[in-house]
mmCIF file of C-alpha atoms in Angstrom:
data_model
loop_
_atom_site.group_PDB
_atom_site.id
_atom_site.type_symbol
_atom_site.label_atom_id
_atom_site.label_comp_id
_atom_site.label_asym_id
_atom_site.label_seq_id
_atom_site.Cartn_x
_atom_site.Cartn_y
_atom_site.Cartn_z
ATOM 1 C CA MET A 1 39.577 154.212 156.012
ATOM 2 C CA THR A 2 37.831 157.254 154.840
ATOM 3 C CA ARG A 3 34.767 155.966 156.347
ATOM 4 C CA GLY A 4 33.316 156.491 159.953
ATOM 5 C CA VAL A 5 34.873 158.170 162.833
ATOM 6 C CA VAL A 6 38.009 157.717 162.804
ATOM 7 C CA GLY A 7 38.074 157.183 159.289
ATOM 8 C CA THR A 8 40.404 160.278 157.333
ATOM 9 C CA ARG A 9 36.892 162.187 156.245
ATOM 10 C CA ASN A 10 35.822 162.752 159.563
ATOM 11 C CA LEU A 11 39.301 163.843 160.641
ATOM 12 C CA ASN A 12 40.175 165.786 158.154
ATOM 13 C CA THR A 13 37.300 168.030 159.399
ATOM 14 C CA VAL A 14 38.243 167.553 162.849
ATOM 15 C CA LEU A 15 41.755 168.222 162.340
ATOM 16 C CA GLN A 16 41.211 171.299 159.800
ATOM 17 C CA GLN A 17 38.669 173.123 162.596
ATOM 18 C CA LEU A 18 41.542 172.325 165.652
ATOM 19 C CA ILE A 19 44.878 172.559 163.364
ATOM 20 C CA ASN A 20 43.335 175.512 160.517
ATOM 21 C CA PRO A 21 40.277 177.097 162.132
ATOM 22 C CA PRO A 22 38.393 179.672 160.486
ATOM 23 C CA SER A 23 39.058 183.000 160.200
ATOM 24 C CA PRO A 24 38.206 186.660 159.575
ATOM 25 C CA ASN A 25 41.295 186.871 157.359
ATOM 26 C CA LYS A 26 40.943 183.451 155.546
ATOM 27 C CA VAL A 27 39.120 182.959 152.826
ATOM 28 C CA GLU A 28 37.667 179.476 152.459
ATOM 29 C CA ILE A 29 34.497 177.717 150.086
ATOM 30 C CA THR A 30 32.805 174.849 150.642
ATOM 31 C CA ARG A 31 32.751 172.021 146.957
ATOM 32 C CA GLY A 32 31.181 169.069 146.532
ATOM 33 C CA GLY A 33 30.654 168.846 150.100
ATOM 34 C CA ASN A 34 34.323 169.507 151.484
ATOM 35 C CA LEU A 35 35.752 173.035 152.959
ATOM 36 C CA LEU A 36 38.747 174.013 151.645
ATOM 37 C CA ARG A 37 40.371 176.618 153.364
ATOM 38 C CA GLU A 38 43.663 179.234 152.971
ATOM 39 C CA GLY A 39 46.279 177.385 154.680
ATOM 40 C CA ASP A 40 45.380 174.083 154.425
ATOM 41 C CA ARG A 41 47.110 170.851 153.881
ATOM 42 C CA ILE A 42 45.784 168.679 150.456
ATOM 43 C CA ILE A 43 46.468 165.725 149.301
ATOM 44 C CA GLN A 44 46.545 165.702 144.997
ATOM 45 C CA LEU A 45 44.579 162.713 144.213
ATOM 46 C CA THR A 46 45.259 161.557 140.566
ATOM 47 C CA ASN A 47 48.171 162.549 138.315
ATOM 48 C CA ASP A 48 48.062 165.700 136.618
ATOM 49 C CA TYR A 49 50.457 165.802 133.685
ATOM 50 C CA ASN A 50 49.916 169.327 132.674
ATOM 51 C CA ARG A 51 50.265 170.735 136.095
ATOM 52 C CA GLU A 52 53.187 168.276 136.964
ATOM 53 C CA VAL A 53 51.395 166.772 139.911
ATOM 54 C CA PHE A 54 51.351 163.675 141.098
ATOM 55 C CA ASN A 55 49.072 161.104 143.412
ATOM 56 C CA GLY A 56 50.070 161.628 146.908
ATOM 57 C CA ASP A 57 51.816 165.164 146.292
ATOM 58 C CA LEU A 58 51.195 166.857 149.173
ATOM 59 C CA GLY A 59 50.668 171.205 149.683
ATOM 60 C CA ILE A 60 48.871 173.719 151.408
ATOM 61 C CA ILE A 61 46.425 175.609 150.144
ATOM 62 C CA GLN A 62 48.230 179.548 149.439
ATOM 63 C CA SER A 63 45.245 181.278 148.722
ATOM 64 C CA ILE A 64 42.174 181.349 147.239
ATOM 65 C CA ASP A 65 40.561 183.557 144.904
ATOM 66 C CA THR A 66 36.737 184.095 144.668
ATOM 67 C CA VAL A 67 36.354 186.369 141.631
ATOM 68 C CA GLU A 68 38.563 184.205 139.457
ATOM 69 C CA GLN A 69 37.463 180.759 140.771
ATOM 70 C CA GLU A 70 40.656 179.705 141.526
ATOM 71 C CA VAL A 71 42.688 177.878 144.542
ATOM 72 C CA ALA A 72 46.481 178.250 144.411
ATOM 73 C CA VAL A 73 48.686 175.265 146.200
ATOM 74 C CA ARG A 74 52.029 175.389 147.274
ATOM 75 C CA TYR A 75 53.694 172.254 146.926
ATOM 76 C CA GLY A 76 57.272 172.911 147.362
ATOM 77 C CA GLU A 77 58.587 175.849 145.942
ATOM 78 C CA ARG A 78 56.067 175.910 143.450
ATOM 79 C CA THR A 79 52.949 176.903 143.306
ATOM 80 C CA VAL A 80 50.105 175.748 141.318
ATOM 81 C CA VAL A 81 46.741 177.001 140.652
ATOM 82 C CA TYR A 82 43.229 174.798 140.548
ATOM 83 C CA ASP A 83 39.957 176.266 138.531
ATOM 84 C CA TYR A 84 37.432 175.552 141.028
ATOM 85 C CA ALA A 85 35.989 172.655 138.571
ATOM 86 C CA ASP A 86 39.443 170.602 138.994
ATOM 87 C CA LEU A 87 39.182 170.835 142.948
ATOM 88 C CA ASN A 88 38.161 167.160 142.679
ATOM 89 C CA GLU A 89 41.583 166.332 142.112
ATOM 90 C CA ILE A 90 42.422 167.608 145.859
ATOM 91 C CA ALA A 91 41.654 166.960 149.482
ATOM 92 C CA LEU A 92 42.443 167.844 153.245
ATOM 93 C CA ALA A 93 45.527 165.908 154.440
ATOM 94 C CA TRP A 94 45.484 166.438 157.805
ATOM 95 C CA SER A 95 44.845 162.654 158.022
ATOM 96 C CA VAL A 96 45.847 160.445 155.112
ATOM 97 C CA THR A 97 45.276 156.885 154.469
ATOM 98 C CA VAL A 98 47.954 153.622 155.555
ATOM 99 C CA HIS A 99 47.262 153.296 151.280
ATOM 100 C CA LYS A 100 47.902 157.328 150.692
ATOM 101 C CA SER A 101 51.020 157.568 152.398
ATOM 102 C CA GLN A 102 52.654 154.815 150.723
ATOM 103 C CA GLY A 103 56.217 155.786 150.030
ATOM 104 C CA SER A 104 55.581 158.850 152.155
ATOM 105 C CA GLU A 105 57.449 159.651 155.647
ATOM 106 C CA TYR A 106 55.987 161.827 158.073
ATOM 107 C CA PRO A 107 57.440 163.497 161.312
ATOM 108 C CA VAL A 108 54.991 161.564 163.836
ATOM 109 C CA VAL A 109 52.197 159.291 162.720
ATOM 110 C CA ILE A 110 48.948 158.620 164.786
ATOM 111 C CA PHE A 111 47.638 155.293 164.166
ATOM 112 C CA PRO A 112 44.201 154.760 165.163
ATOM 113 C CA VAL A 113 43.225 151.330 165.331
ATOM 114 C CA TYR A 114 39.405 150.048 166.122
ATOM 115 C CA MET A 115 36.960 147.557 165.466
ATOM 116 C CA GLN A 116 34.835 149.299 163.094
ATOM 117 C CA HIS A 117 37.549 148.990 160.325
ATOM 118 C CA TYR A 118 37.881 145.836 160.733
ATOM 119 C CA MET A 119 38.565 144.406 157.417
ATOM 120 C CA MET A 120 41.818 146.419 157.305
ATOM 121 C CA LEU A 121 43.016 145.216 160.134
ATOM 122 C CA SER A 122 46.184 143.458 159.474
ATOM 123 C CA ARG A 123 50.001 143.364 160.193
ATOM 124 C CA ASN A 124 51.011 144.251 156.884
ATOM 125 C CA LEU A 125 48.840 146.887 157.168
ATOM 126 C CA PHE A 126 50.022 147.969 160.448
ATOM 127 C CA TYR A 127 53.890 148.086 159.816
ATOM 128 C CA THR A 128 53.798 149.723 156.642
ATOM 129 C CA GLY A 129 51.465 152.364 158.741
ATOM 130 C CA LEU A 130 54.250 152.534 161.942
ATOM 131 C CA THR A 131 57.195 153.121 159.422
ATOM 132 C CA ARG A 132 55.559 156.075 158.223
ATOM 133 C CA ALA A 133 56.742 157.396 160.911
ATOM 134 C CA LYS A 134 60.652 159.295 161.323
ATOM 135 C CA LYS A 135 60.261 160.125 164.817
ATOM 136 C CA LEU A 136 57.242 159.219 166.597
ATOM 137 C CA ALA A 137 54.472 156.849 166.083
ATOM 138 C CA ILE A 138 51.128 156.664 168.651
ATOM 139 C CA VAL A 139 48.768 153.906 168.531
ATOM 140 C CA ILE A 140 45.520 154.367 169.772
ATOM 141 C CA GLY A 141 42.377 152.236 170.152
ATOM 142 C CA SER A 142 41.020 149.252 171.355
ATOM 143 C CA LYS A 143 43.108 146.429 172.984
ATOM 144 C CA LYS A 144 41.196 144.457 170.950
ATOM 145 C CA ALA A 145 42.071 145.468 167.737
ATOM 146 C CA ILE A 146 45.558 146.130 168.152
ATOM 147 C CA SER A 147 45.774 142.503 169.141
ATOM 148 C CA LEU A 148 43.362 141.163 166.250
ATOM 149 C CA THR A 149 45.992 143.343 164.539
ATOM 150 C CA VAL A 150 48.858 142.128 165.296
ATOM 151 C CA ARG A 151 48.095 138.577 164.697
ATOM 152 C CA PHE A 152 46.598 138.536 161.501
ATOM 153 C CA THR A 153 49.020 138.238 158.745
ATOM 154 C CA ASP A 154 46.666 138.684 155.774
ATOM 155 C CA ASP A 155 49.387 136.067 153.902
ATOM 156 C CA GLN A 156 46.942 136.456 150.635
ATOM 157 C CA GLN A 157 48.377 134.320 147.679
ATOM 158 C CA ARG A 158 49.610 136.240 144.260
ATOM 159 C CA TYR A 159 48.870 134.872 141.236
ATOM 160 C CA THR A 160 51.014 136.969 139.136
ATOM 161 C CA GLN A 161 51.735 134.454 136.651
ATOM 162 C CA LEU A 162 55.602 135.466 136.874
ATOM 163 C CA ARG A 163 57.579 131.998 136.774
ATOM 164 C CA SER A 164 55.785 130.918 133.782
ATOM 165 C CA ARG A 165 56.309 134.333 131.309
ATOM 166 C CA LEU A 166 60.034 134.146 132.410
ATOM 167 C CA MET A 167 59.936 130.594 131.511
ATOM 168 C CA SER A 168 58.390 131.944 128.299
ATOM 169 C CA GLN A 169 60.873 134.145 127.881
ATOM 170 C CA LYS A 170 63.730 132.298 128.510
ATOM 171 C CA GLU A 171 62.520 130.186 126.063
ATOM 172 C CA LEU A 172 61.799 132.550 123.842
ATOM 173 C CA ALA A 173 65.683 133.751 124.259
ATOM 174 C CA SER A 174 67.313 130.473 123.734
ATOM 175 C CA SER A 175 65.638 129.343 120.565
#
């Protein structure tokens, strides 16, 4: 989750200070209550077809131009420039939610499991989070929360109407 002491918002702030601390030779800006600094790891929050960056893409802030009010982000081999007005499309990504991490892999995953995120404690999400790790997964949290997580299977029934749709298509094809 994003809220709370072990939520991604707080973890991103703490990790930013540890991994990419302030420096006289790093430009930083604050927009919408978020501090962005050269060298920060960020995530694209929306699909932006004009810039050809998409929800979940990870990048590094290469430069911040306070005169032109632009932020240059490196995504792999290409650089994308954002106007200050478009910075709501990106967020710090030192820490990301399990939902945002789906489809990605990371060398190391540190997975906090605490009761404050009771609503999100399920075996399915836990499995998804752990399988994002390529080399190492570290689980930290309370015994109670971890025990609850591995026991709760959140097997919600999905009502997609798939069977009836397939039957309709079959009937159309046979007529």
